[in-house]
CSV table of C-alpha atoms and ligand atoms in Angstrom, one decimal:
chain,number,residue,atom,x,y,z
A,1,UNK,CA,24.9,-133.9,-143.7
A,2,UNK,CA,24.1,-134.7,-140.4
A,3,UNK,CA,20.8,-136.3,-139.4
A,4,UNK,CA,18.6,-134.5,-137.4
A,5,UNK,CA,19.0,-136.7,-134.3
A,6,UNK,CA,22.7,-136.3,-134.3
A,7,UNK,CA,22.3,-132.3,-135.1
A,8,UNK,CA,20.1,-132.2,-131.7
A,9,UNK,CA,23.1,-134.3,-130.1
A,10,UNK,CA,25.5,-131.9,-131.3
A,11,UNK,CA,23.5,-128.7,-130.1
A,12,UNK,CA,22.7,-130.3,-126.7
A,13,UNK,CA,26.5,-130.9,-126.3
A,14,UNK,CA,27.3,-127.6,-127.2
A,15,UNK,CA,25.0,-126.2,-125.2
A,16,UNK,CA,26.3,-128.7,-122.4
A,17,UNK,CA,30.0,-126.8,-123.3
A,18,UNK,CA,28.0,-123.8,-123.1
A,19,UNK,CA,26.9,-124.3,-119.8
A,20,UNK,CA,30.1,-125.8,-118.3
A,21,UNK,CA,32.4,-122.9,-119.2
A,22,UNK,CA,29.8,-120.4,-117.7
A,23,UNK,CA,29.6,-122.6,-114.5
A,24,UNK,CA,33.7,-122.4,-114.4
A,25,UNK,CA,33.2,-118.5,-114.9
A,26,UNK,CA,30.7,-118.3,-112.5
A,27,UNK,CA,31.8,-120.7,-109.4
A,28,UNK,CA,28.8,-120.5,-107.1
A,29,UNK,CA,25.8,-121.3,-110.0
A,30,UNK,CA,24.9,-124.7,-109.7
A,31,UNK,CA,24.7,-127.2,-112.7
A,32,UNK,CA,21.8,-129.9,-111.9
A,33,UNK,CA,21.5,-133.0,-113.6
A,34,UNK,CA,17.6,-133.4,-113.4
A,35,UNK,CA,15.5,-133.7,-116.2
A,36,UNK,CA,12.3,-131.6,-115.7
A,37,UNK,CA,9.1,-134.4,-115.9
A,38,UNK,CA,5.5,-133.8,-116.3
A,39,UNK,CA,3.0,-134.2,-113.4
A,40,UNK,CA,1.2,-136.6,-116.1
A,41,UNK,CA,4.5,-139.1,-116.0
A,42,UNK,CA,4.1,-142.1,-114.3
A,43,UNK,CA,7.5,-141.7,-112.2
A,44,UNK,CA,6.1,-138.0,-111.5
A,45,UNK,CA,6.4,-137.8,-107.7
A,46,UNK,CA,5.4,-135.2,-105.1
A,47,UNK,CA,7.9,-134.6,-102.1
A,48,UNK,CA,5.7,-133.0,-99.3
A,49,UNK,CA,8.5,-131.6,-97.2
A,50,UNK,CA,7.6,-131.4,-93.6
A,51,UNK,CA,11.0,-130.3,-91.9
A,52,UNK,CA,9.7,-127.0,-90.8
A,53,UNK,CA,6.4,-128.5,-89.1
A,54,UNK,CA,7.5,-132.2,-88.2
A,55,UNK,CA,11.3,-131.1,-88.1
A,56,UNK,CA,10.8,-129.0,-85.7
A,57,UNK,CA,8.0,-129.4,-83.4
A,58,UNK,CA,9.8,-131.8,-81.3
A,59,UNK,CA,13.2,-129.2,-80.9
A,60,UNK,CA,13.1,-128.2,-77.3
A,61,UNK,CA,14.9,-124.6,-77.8
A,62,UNK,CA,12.6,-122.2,-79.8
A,63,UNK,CA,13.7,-121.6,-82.8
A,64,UNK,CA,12.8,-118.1,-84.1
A,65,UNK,CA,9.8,-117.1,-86.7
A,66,UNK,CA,12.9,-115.9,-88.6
A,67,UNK,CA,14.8,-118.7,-88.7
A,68,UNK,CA,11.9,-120.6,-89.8
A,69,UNK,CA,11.2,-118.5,-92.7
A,70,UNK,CA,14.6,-118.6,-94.0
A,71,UNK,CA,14.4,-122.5,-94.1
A,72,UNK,CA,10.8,-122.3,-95.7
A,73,UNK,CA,11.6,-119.6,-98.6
A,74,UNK,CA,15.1,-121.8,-98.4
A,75,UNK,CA,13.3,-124.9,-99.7
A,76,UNK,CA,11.2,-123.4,-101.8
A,77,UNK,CA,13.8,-121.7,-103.5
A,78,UNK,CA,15.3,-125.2,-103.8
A,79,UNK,CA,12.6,-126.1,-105.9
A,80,UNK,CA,10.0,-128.2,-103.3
A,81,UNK,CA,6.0,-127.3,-104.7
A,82,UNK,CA,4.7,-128.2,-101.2
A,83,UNK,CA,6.0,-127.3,-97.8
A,84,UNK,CA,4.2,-127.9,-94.7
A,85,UNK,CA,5.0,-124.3,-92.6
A,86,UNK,CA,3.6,-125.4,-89.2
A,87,UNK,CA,0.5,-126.1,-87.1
A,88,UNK,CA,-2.3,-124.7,-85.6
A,89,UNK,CA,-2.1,-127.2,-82.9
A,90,UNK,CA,-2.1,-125.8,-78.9
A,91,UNK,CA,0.4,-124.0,-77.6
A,92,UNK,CA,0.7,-126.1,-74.7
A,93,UNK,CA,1.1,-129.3,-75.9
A,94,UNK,CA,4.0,-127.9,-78.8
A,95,UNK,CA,5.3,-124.8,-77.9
A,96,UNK,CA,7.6,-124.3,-81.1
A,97,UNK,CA,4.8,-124.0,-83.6
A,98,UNK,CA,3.3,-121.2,-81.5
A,99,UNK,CA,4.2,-118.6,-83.9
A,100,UNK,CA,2.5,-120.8,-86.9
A,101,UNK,CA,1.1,-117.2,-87.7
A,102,UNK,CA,4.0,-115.1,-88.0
A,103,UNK,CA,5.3,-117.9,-89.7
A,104,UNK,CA,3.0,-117.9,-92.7
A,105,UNK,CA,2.4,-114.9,-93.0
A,106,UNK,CA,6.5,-113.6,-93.2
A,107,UNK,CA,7.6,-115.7,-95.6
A,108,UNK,CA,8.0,-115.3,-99.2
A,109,UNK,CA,5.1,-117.5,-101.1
A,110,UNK,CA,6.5,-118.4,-104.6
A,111,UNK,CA,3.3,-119.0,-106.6
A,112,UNK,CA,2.6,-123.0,-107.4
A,113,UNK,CA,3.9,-123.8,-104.3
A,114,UNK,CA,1.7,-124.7,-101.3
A,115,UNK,CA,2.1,-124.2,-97.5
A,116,UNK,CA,-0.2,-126.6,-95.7
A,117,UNK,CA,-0.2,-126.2,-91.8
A,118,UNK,CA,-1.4,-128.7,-89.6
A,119,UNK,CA,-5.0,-128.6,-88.1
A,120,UNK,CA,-6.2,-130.4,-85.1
A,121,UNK,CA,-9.5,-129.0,-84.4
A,122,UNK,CA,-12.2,-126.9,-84.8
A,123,UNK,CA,-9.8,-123.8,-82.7
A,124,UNK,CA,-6.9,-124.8,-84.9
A,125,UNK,CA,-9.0,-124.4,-88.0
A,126,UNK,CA,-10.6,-121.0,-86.8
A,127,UNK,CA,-7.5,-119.6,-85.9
A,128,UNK,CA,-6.4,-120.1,-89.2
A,129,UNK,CA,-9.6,-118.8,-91.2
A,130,UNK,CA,-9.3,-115.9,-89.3
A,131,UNK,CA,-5.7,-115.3,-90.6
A,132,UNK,CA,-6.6,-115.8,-94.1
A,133,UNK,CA,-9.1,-113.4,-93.8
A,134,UNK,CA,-6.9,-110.3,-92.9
A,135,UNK,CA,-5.3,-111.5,-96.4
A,136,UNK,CA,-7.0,-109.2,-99.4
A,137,UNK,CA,-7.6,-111.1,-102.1
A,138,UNK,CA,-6.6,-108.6,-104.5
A,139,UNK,CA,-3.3,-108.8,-103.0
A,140,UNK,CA,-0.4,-109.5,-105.2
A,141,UNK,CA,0.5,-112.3,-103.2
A,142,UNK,CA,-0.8,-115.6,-102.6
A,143,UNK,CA,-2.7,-115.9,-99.8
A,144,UNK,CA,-0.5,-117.7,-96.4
A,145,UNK,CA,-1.8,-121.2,-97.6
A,146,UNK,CA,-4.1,-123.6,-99.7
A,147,UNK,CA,-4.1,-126.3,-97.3
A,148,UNK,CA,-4.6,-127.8,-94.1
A,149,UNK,CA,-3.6,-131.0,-93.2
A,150,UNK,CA,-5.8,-133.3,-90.4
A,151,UNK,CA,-4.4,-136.3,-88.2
A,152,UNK,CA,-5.3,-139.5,-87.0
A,153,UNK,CA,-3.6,-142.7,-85.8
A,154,UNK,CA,-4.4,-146.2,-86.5
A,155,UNK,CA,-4.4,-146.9,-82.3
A,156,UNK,CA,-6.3,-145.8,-79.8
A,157,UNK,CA,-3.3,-145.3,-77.5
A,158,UNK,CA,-1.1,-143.2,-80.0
A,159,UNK,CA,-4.3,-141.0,-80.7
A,160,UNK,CA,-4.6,-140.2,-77.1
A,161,UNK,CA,-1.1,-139.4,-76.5
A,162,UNK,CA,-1.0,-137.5,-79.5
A,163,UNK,CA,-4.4,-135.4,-79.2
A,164,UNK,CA,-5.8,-136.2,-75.6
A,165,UNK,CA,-9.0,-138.7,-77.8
A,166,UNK,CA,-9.5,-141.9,-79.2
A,167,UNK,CA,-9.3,-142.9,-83.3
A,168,UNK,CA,-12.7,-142.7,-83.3
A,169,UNK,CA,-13.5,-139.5,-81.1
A,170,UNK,CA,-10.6,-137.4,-83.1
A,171,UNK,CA,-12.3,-138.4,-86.4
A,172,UNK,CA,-15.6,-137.6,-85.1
A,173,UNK,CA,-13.8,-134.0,-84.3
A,174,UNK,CA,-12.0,-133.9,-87.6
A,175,UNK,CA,-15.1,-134.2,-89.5
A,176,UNK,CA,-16.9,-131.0,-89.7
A,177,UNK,CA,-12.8,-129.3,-90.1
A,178,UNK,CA,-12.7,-130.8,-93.2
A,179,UNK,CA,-16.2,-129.8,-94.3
A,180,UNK,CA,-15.4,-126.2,-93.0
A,181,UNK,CA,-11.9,-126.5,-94.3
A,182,UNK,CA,-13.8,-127.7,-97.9
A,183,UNK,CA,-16.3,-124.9,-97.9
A,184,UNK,CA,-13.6,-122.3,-97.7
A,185,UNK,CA,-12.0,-123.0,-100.2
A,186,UNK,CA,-9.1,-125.2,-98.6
A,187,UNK,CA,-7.4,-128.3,-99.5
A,188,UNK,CA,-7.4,-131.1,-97.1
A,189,UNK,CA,-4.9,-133.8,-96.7
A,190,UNK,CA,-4.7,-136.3,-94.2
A,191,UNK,CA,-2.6,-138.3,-92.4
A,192,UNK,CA,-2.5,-142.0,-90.2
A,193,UNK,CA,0.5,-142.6,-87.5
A,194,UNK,CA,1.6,-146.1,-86.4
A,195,UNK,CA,0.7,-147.9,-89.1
A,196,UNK,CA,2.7,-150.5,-88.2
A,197,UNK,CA,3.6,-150.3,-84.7
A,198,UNK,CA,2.1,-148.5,-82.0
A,199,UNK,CA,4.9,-147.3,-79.5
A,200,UNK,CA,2.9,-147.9,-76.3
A,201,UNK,CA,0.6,-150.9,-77.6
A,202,UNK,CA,2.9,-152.9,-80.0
A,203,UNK,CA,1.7,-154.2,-83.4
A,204,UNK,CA,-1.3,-152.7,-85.5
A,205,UNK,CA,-3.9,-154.5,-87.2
A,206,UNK,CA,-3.6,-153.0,-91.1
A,207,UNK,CA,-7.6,-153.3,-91.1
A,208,UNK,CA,-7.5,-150.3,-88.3
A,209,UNK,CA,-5.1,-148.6,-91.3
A,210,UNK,CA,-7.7,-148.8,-93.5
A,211,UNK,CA,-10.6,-148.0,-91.7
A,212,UNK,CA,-9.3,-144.6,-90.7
A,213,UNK,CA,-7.8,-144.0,-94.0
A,214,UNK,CA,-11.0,-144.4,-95.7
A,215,UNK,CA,-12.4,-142.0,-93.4
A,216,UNK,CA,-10.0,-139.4,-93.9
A,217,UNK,CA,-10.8,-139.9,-97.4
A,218,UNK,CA,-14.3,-139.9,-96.7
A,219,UNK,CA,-14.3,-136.4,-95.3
A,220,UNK,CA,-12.7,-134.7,-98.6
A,221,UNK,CA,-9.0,-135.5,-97.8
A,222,UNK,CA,-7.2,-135.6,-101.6
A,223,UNK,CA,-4.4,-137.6,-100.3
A,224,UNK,CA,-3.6,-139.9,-97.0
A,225,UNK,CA,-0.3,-140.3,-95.7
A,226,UNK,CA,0.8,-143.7,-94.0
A,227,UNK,CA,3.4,-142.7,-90.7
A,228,UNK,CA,5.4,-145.7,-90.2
A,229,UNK,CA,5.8,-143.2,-87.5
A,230,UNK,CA,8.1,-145.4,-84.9
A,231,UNK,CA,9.6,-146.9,-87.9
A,232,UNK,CA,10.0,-150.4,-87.3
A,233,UNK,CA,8.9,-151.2,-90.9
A,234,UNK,CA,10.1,-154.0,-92.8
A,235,UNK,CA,9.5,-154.8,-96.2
A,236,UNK,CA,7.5,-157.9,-95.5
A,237,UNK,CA,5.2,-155.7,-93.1
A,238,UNK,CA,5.1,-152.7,-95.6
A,239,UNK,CA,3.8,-154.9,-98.2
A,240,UNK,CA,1.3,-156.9,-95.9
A,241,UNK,CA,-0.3,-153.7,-94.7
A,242,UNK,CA,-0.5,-152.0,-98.4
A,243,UNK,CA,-2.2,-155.1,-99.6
A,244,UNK,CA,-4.6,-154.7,-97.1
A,245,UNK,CA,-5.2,-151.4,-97.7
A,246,UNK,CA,-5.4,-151.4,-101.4
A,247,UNK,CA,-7.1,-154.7,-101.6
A,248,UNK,CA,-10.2,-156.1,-100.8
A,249,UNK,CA,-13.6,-154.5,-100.0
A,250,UNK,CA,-13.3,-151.0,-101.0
A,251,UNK,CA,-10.1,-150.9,-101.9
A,252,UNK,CA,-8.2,-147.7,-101.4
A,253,UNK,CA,-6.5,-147.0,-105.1
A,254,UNK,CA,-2.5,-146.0,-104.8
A,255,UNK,CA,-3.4,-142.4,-106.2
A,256,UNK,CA,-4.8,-141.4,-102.6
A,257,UNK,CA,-1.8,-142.6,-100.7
A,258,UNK,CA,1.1,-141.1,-100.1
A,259,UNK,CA,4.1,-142.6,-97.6
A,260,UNK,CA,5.4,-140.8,-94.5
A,261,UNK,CA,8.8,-141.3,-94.5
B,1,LIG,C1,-5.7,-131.7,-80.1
B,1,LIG,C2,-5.4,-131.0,-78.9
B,1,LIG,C3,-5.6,-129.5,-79.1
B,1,LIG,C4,-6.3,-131.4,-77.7
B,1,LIG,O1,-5.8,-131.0,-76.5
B,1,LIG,P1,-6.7,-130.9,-75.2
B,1,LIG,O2,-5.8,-130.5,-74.1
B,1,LIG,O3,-7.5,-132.1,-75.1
B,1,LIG,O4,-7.7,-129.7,-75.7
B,1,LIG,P2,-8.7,-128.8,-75.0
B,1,LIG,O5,-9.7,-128.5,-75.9
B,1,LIG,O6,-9.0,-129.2,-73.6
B,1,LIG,O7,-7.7,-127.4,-74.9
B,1,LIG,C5,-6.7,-127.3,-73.9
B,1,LIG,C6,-6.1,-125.9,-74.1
B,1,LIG,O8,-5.5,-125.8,-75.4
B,1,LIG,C7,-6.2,-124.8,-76.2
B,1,LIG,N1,-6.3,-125.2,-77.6
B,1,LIG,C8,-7.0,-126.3,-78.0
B,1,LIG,N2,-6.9,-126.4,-79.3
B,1,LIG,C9,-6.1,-125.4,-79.7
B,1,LIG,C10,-5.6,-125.0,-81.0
B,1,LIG,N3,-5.8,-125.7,-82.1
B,1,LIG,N4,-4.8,-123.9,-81.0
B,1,LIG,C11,-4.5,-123.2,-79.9
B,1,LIG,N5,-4.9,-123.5,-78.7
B,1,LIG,C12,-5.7,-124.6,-78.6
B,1,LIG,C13,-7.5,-124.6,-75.5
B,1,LIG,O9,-8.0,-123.3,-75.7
B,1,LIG,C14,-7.1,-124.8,-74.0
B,1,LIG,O10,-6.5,-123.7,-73.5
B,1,LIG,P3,-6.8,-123.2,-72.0
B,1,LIG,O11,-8.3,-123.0,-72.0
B,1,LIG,O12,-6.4,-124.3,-71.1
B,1,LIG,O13,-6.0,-121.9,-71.9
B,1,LIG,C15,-3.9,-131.2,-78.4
B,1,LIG,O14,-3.8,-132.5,-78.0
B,1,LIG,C16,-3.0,-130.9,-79.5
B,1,LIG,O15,-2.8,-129.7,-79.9
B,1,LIG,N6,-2.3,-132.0,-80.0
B,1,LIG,C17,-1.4,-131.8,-81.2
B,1,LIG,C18,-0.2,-132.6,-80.9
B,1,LIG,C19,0.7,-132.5,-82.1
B,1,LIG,O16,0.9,-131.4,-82.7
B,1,LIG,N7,1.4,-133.6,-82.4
B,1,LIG,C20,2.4,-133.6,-83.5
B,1,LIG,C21,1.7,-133.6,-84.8
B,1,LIG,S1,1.1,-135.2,-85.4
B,1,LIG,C22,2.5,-135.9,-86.1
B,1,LIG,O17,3.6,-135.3,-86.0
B,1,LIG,C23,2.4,-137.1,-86.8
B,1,LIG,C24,2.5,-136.9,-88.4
B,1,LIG,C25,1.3,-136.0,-88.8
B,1,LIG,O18,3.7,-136.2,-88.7
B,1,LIG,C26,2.3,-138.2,-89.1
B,1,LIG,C27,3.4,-139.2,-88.7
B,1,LIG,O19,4.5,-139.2,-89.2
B,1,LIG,O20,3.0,-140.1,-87.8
């Protein structure tokens, strides 16, 4: 008599045989080796894949809406819950997410995943309401997204190369796009660059970190994201910039942060 541990053994290699002999059958199924977890479990951990926004943006030949639909529905299909599709951003200061729109609105959306775009400003956040509202809700698809996602940098410098205003003049911006963002229905995630060097003014103070993480959290954001965006990150200047972010007076807990890698 077998117990029942070594019966489950048993049926879980059989079922392992099982498996094997279809893959040799069928050459181009795929055998993964993952073992499905529970949001719940503590090594639970959400990849927020940003190839198609942050990938991209930078590419100086266009790359088509097309193209960037089939690598969207590509990782999705590859199992990723949250892919950020593009940006509402201008035109003129990143051509290649012009057709943010097309974007999001072409491509498959597999429900329980989520498609944040980036959002700069009041325009970027407009532009985007106005999409969602050509989107019926009695449609049988999900709607283009769930989610923006706002910016900021943790130096003045950065900030102004990035979006033409100081840390504390984008925030001041950023504020009532979360609120609007909020009230319709929209998640809002945020995110700090340089938090540990700034490529034009050298090394930040993690205090400036916190401060602009807090008010990203302030407005609504669910998450923050840390960009050691230049990536001169160590793990001695890693962990002296965490501790100051998740230490002291109010203390930012580890379940808003997320890393930027
Ligand atoms: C913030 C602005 C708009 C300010 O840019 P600005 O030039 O100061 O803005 P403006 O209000 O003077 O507008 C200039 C023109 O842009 C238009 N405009 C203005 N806003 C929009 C919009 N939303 N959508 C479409 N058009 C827009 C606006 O209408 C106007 O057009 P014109 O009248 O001259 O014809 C600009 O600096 C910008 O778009 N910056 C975004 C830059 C960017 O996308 N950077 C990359 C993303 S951040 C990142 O990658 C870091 C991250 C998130 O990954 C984290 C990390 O790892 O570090």
């Amino acid at each position: 008599m077998f117990t029942s541990r070594v019966a489950r053994s048993l049926a879980a290699s059989s079922r392992i045989r099982l498996a094997r002999t279809a893959y040799a059958k069928a050459p181009i199924l795929r055998a993964y080796a993952t073992v499905p977890i529970s949001e719940s479990d503590p090594d639970y951990v959400t990849i927020v894949e940003v190839g198609p926004r942050d990938g991209l943006q930078n590419e100086e030949t266009i790359v088509s809406a097309d193209l960037k639909v089939e690598l969207i529905e590509k990782l999705a299909r590859a199992g990723l819950t949250h892919i950020e599709a593009g940006s509402f951003v201008s035109p003129k200061w990143v051509p290649q997410m012009e057709d943010t729109i097309e974007v999001i609105n072409k491509m498959e959306r597999l429900p329980g995943r989520h498609y944040p775009v980036l959002v700069p400003n009041m325009k970027g956040l407009d532009k985007l309401l106005e999409t969602l509202a050509r989107h019926p809700k009695s449609a049988p698809s999900p709607p283009p997204t769930d989610e923006i996602a706002i910016f900021s940098a943790a130096s003045d410098v950065f900030s102004k190369a990035n979006t033409n205003c100081t840390v504390a003049e984008g925030l001041a911006r950023l504020e009532p796009v979360a609120r609007k963002a909020l009230d319709n229905n929209l998640q809002v995630r945020g995110y700090v660059s340089a938090v540990i060097t700034c490529p034009y003014s050298g090394k930040v103070d993690p205090k400036k970190v916190k401060d602009v993480t807090k008010a990203l959290l302030d407005m609504g954001c669910y998450e923050v994201s840390l960009g050691d965006t230049v990536g001169t990150g160590n793990p001695t200047s890693i962990y002296t910039m965490l501790d100051a972010v998740m230490g002291g007076a109010y203390a930012i807990p580890p379940s808003k942060l997320a890393a930027c890698l």
